[in-house]
C-alpha positions as a LaTeX table, in Angstrom:
\begin{tabular}{lrrr}
\hline
Residue & $x$ (\AA) & $y$ (\AA) & $z$ (\AA) \\
\hline
Unk1 & 18.45 & $-6.29$ & 16.68 \\
Unk2 & 21.29 & $-5.15$ & 14.66 \\
Unk3 & 23.45 & $-2.20$ & 15.78 \\
Unk4 & 23.18 & 0.95 & 13.66 \\
Unk5 & 26.32 & 1.78 & 11.76 \\
Unk6 & 27.24 & 3.82 & 8.74 \\
Unk7 & 28.92 & 2.05 & 5.76 \\
Unk8 & 30.89 & 4.22 & 3.22 \\
Unk9 & 31.26 & 2.96 & $-0.19$ \\
Unk10 & 33.63 & 4.14 & $-2.84$ \\
Unk11 & 30.95 & 6.38 & $-4.36$ \\
Unk12 & 30.52 & 8.15 & $-1.04$ \\
Unk13 & 26.96 & 6.93 & $-0.59$ \\
Unk14 & 25.97 & 6.42 & 2.96 \\
Unk15 & 23.96 & 3.51 & 3.85 \\
Unk16 & 22.25 & 3.05 & 7.16 \\
Unk17 & 22.90 & $-0.54$ & 8.25 \\
Unk18 & 19.90 & $-1.00$ & 10.44 \\
Unk19 & 17.22 & $-3.56$ & 10.06 \\
Unk20 & 14.62 & $-1.19$ & 11.42 \\
Unk21 & 15.50 & 1.34 & 8.79 \\
Unk22 & 15.07 & $-1.25$ & 6.07 \\
Unk23 & 11.77 & $-2.39$ & 7.45 \\
Unk24 & 10.49 & 1.26 & 7.90 \\
Unk25 & 11.53 & 2.00 & 4.32 \\
Unk26 & 9.58 & $-0.94$ & 2.91 \\
Unk27 & 6.46 & $-0.04$ & 4.94 \\
Unk28 & 6.58 & 3.55 & 3.74 \\
Unk29 & 7.04 & 2.56 & 0.14 \\
Unk30 & 4.10 & 0.10 & 0.33 \\
Unk31 & 1.59 & 2.89 & 0.84 \\
Unk32 & 2.92 & 4.83 & $-1.93$ \\
Unk33 & 3.12 & 1.94 & $-4.42$ \\
Unk34 & $-0.50$ & 1.20 & $-3.71$ \\
Unk35 & $-1.48$ & 4.79 & $-4.62$ \\
Unk36 & 0.68 & 4.68 & $-7.86$ \\
Unk37 & $-0.79$ & 1.38 & $-8.87$ \\
Unk38 & $-4.31$ & 2.85 & $-8.34$ \\
Unk39 & $-3.53$ & 5.77 & $-10.47$ \\
Unk40 & $-2.23$ & 3.63 & $-13.44$ \\
Unk41 & $-5.74$ & 2.45 & $-14.39$ \\
Unk42 & $-7.56$ & 5.81 & $-14.13$ \\
Unk43 & $-7.19$ & 7.17 & $-17.70$ \\
Unk44 & $-10.17$ & 8.37 & $-19.64$ \\
Unk45 & $-10.51$ & 8.50 & $-23.36$ \\
Unk46 & $-11.84$ & 11.36 & $-25.55$ \\
Unk47 & $-15.26$ & 9.80 & $-25.78$ \\
Unk48 & $-15.49$ & 8.93 & $-22.02$ \\
Unk49 & $-14.55$ & 12.50 & $-21.13$ \\
Unk50 & $-17.08$ & 13.93 & $-23.58$ \\
Unk51 & $-19.75$ & 11.74 & $-21.94$ \\
Unk52 & $-18.67$ & 12.75 & $-18.52$ \\
Unk53 & $-18.77$ & 16.41 & $-19.37$ \\
Unk54 & $-22.22$ & 16.06 & $-20.94$ \\
Unk55 & $-23.50$ & 14.22 & $-17.73$ \\
Unk56 & $-22.04$ & 17.22 & $-15.63$ \\
Unk57 & $-20.92$ & 14.70 & $-12.92$ \\
Unk58 & $-17.28$ & 15.60 & $-12.93$ \\
Unk59 & $-15.05$ & 18.63 & $-12.43$ \\
Unk60 & $-12.47$ & 18.81 & $-15.19$ \\
Unk61 & $-9.29$ & 20.47 & $-13.94$ \\
Unk62 & $-6.83$ & 21.79 & $-16.50$ \\
Unk63 & $-3.39$ & 21.97 & $-14.91$ \\
Unk64 & $-1.72$ & 23.98 & $-17.65$ \\
Unk65 & $-0.48$ & 27.48 & $-17.01$ \\
Unk66 & $-2.79$ & 30.47 & $-17.67$ \\
Unk67 & $-0.83$ & 31.62 & $-20.68$ \\
Unk68 & $-1.15$ & 28.26 & $-22.32$ \\
Unk69 & $-4.95$ & 28.31 & $-22.02$ \\
Unk70 & $-4.99$ & 31.92 & $-23.39$ \\
Unk71 & $-2.73$ & 30.87 & $-26.28$ \\
Unk72 & $-4.14$ & 27.36 & $-27.28$ \\
Unk73 & $-7.68$ & 27.39 & $-25.76$ \\
Unk74 & $-9.35$ & 25.03 & $-23.27$ \\
Unk75 & $-11.85$ & 22.17 & $-23.11$ \\
Unk76 & $-15.37$ & 23.73 & $-22.40$ \\
Unk77 & $-16.22$ & 23.31 & $-18.80$ \\
Unk78 & $-12.68$ & 22.90 & $-17.49$ \\
Unk79 & $-11.43$ & 24.81 & $-14.49$ \\
Unk80 & $-7.79$ & 26.08 & $-14.73$ \\
Unk81 & $-5.67$ & 25.19 & $-11.61$ \\
Unk82 & $-1.96$ & 25.14 & $-12.64$ \\
Unk83 & $-0.05$ & 22.08 & $-11.74$ \\
Unk84 & 1.87 & 24.14 & $-9.12$ \\
Unk85 & $-1.26$ & 24.96 & $-7.33$ \\
Unk86 & $-2.62$ & 21.42 & $-7.25$ \\
Unk87 & $-2.37$ & 19.76 & $-3.76$ \\
Unk88 & $-1.55$ & 21.91 & $-0.79$ \\
Unk89 & $-2.48$ & 25.03 & $-2.58$ \\
Unk90 & $-5.88$ & 24.10 & $-3.99$ \\
Unk91 & $-7.19$ & 20.78 & $-2.99$ \\
Unk92 & $-6.52$ & 21.40 & 0.61 \\
Unk93 & $-7.66$ & 25.03 & 0.94 \\
Unk94 & $-10.84$ & 25.91 & 2.53 \\
Unk95 & $-14.03$ & 26.04 & 0.46 \\
Unk96 & $-14.48$ & 29.72 & 0.67 \\
Unk97 & $-11.03$ & 30.58 & $-0.47$ \\
Unk98 & $-11.30$ & 27.90 & $-3.31$ \\
Unk99 & $-14.52$ & 29.53 & $-4.52$ \\
Unk100 & $-12.98$ & 33.04 & $-4.41$ \\
Unk101 & $-9.84$ & 31.92 & $-6.33$ \\
Unk102 & $-11.26$ & 29.58 & $-8.98$ \\
Unk103 & $-14.93$ & 30.52 & $-9.05$ \\
Unk104 & $-16.03$ & 27.02 & $-8.46$ \\
Unk105 & $-17.24$ & 25.04 & $-5.48$ \\
Unk106 & $-14.33$ & 23.08 & $-3.97$ \\
Unk107 & $-14.53$ & 19.40 & $-4.83$ \\
Unk108 & $-14.92$ & 16.92 & $-1.97$ \\
Unk109 & $-12.75$ & 13.75 & $-1.78$ \\
Unk110 & $-15.70$ & 11.53 & $-3.16$ \\
Unk111 & $-16.24$ & 13.94 & $-6.22$ \\
Unk112 & $-15.27$ & 12.77 & $-9.64$ \\
Unk113 & $-12.28$ & 14.76 & $-10.78$ \\
Unk114 & $-10.53$ & 14.54 & $-14.12$ \\
Unk115 & $-7.20$ & 16.35 & $-14.74$ \\
Unk116 & $-6.07$ & 17.41 & $-18.18$ \\
Unk117 & $-3.11$ & 19.31 & $-19.56$ \\
Unk118 & $-1.48$ & 19.59 & $-23.06$ \\
Unk119 & $-0.37$ & 16.08 & $-23.64$ \\
Unk120 & $-1.07$ & 14.04 & $-20.37$ \\
Unk121 & 2.23 & 14.36 & $-18.48$ \\
Unk122 & 1.25 & 17.11 & $-16.04$ \\
Unk123 & $-2.21$ & 15.71 & $-15.69$ \\
Unk124 & $-0.81$ & 12.35 & $-14.49$ \\
Unk125 & 1.33 & 14.26 & $-11.90$ \\
Unk126 & $-1.75$ & 16.04 & $-10.74$ \\
Unk127 & $-3.77$ & 12.72 & $-10.63$ \\
Unk128 & $-1.08$ & 11.13 & $-8.37$ \\
Unk129 & $-1.08$ & 14.19 & $-6.08$ \\
Unk130 & $-4.94$ & 14.07 & $-5.82$ \\
Unk131 & $-4.86$ & 10.27 & $-5.00$ \\
Unk132 & $-2.29$ & 10.79 & $-2.31$ \\
Unk133 & $-4.61$ & 13.44 & $-0.68$ \\
Unk134 & $-7.54$ & 10.98 & $-0.71$ \\
Unk135 & $-9.29$ & 11.84 & $-3.90$ \\
Unk136 & $-9.78$ & 8.33 & $-4.81$ \\
Unk137 & $-12.23$ & 9.01 & $-7.74$ \\
Unk138 & $-9.89$ & 11.18 & $-9.56$ \\
Unk139 & $-8.76$ & 10.28 & $-13.17$ \\
Unk140 & $-6.93$ & 11.87 & $-15.93$ \\
Unk141 & $-7.27$ & 12.55 & $-19.68$ \\
Unk142 & $-4.13$ & 11.24 & $-21.13$ \\
Unk143 & $-4.81$ & 12.72 & $-24.57$ \\
Unk144 & $-4.97$ & 16.32 & $-23.16$ \\
Unk145 & $-5.61$ & 19.35 & $-25.11$ \\
Unk146 & $-3.76$ & 18.07 & $-28.17$ \\
Unk147 & $-5.98$ & 15.10 & $-28.64$ \\
Unk148 & $-9.19$ & 17.03 & $-27.76$ \\
Unk149 & $-8.55$ & 19.71 & $-30.28$ \\
Unk150 & $-7.64$ & 17.28 & $-32.95$ \\
Unk151 & $-11.07$ & 15.41 & $-32.38$ \\
Unk152 & $-13.07$ & 18.54 & $-31.96$ \\
Unk153 & $-11.69$ & 20.29 & $-35.10$ \\
Unk154 & $-11.93$ & 17.16 & $-37.25$ \\
Unk155 & $-15.53$ & 16.73 & $-35.97$ \\
Unk156 & $-16.39$ & 20.38 & $-37.02$ \\
Unk157 & $-14.80$ & 19.88 & $-40.50$ \\
Unk158 & $-16.73$ & 16.79 & $-41.03$ \\
Unk159 & $-19.93$ & 18.69 & $-39.98$ \\
Unk160 & $-19.38$ & 21.47 & $-42.58$ \\
\hline
\end{tabular}
């Protein structure tokens, strides 16, 4: 076993010179890397989302702020849980409190969740949070409200 010592570089970064620290770091990264890699392949397309919504087998969570939904609109059937509330604040609260706050039944870890936002950035963060909490069936709609609105409005125009 190597003795622990501190090495100071010219950039004033402190490095712990311990074999155990390096091995511990690699082991802790390994779990996170697996979750991240799992999340990469969990995007849904506009058509897939539309089919999932019609099947009523998902909970679509819009992670935009309330003012954004009021200003721009929302995907029908979505539940608004702002990104700052995803995780500790919502996915881990007790079912009664969740129902009172969001007027929906709290999803279980086996439920199919899909996260959306304006353009896919915040929904990806929410997806990674959900997966880290054990919601392994979670996905995200990378196109977000921008893509949804463009498809929906073009379909309505073509129908007129």
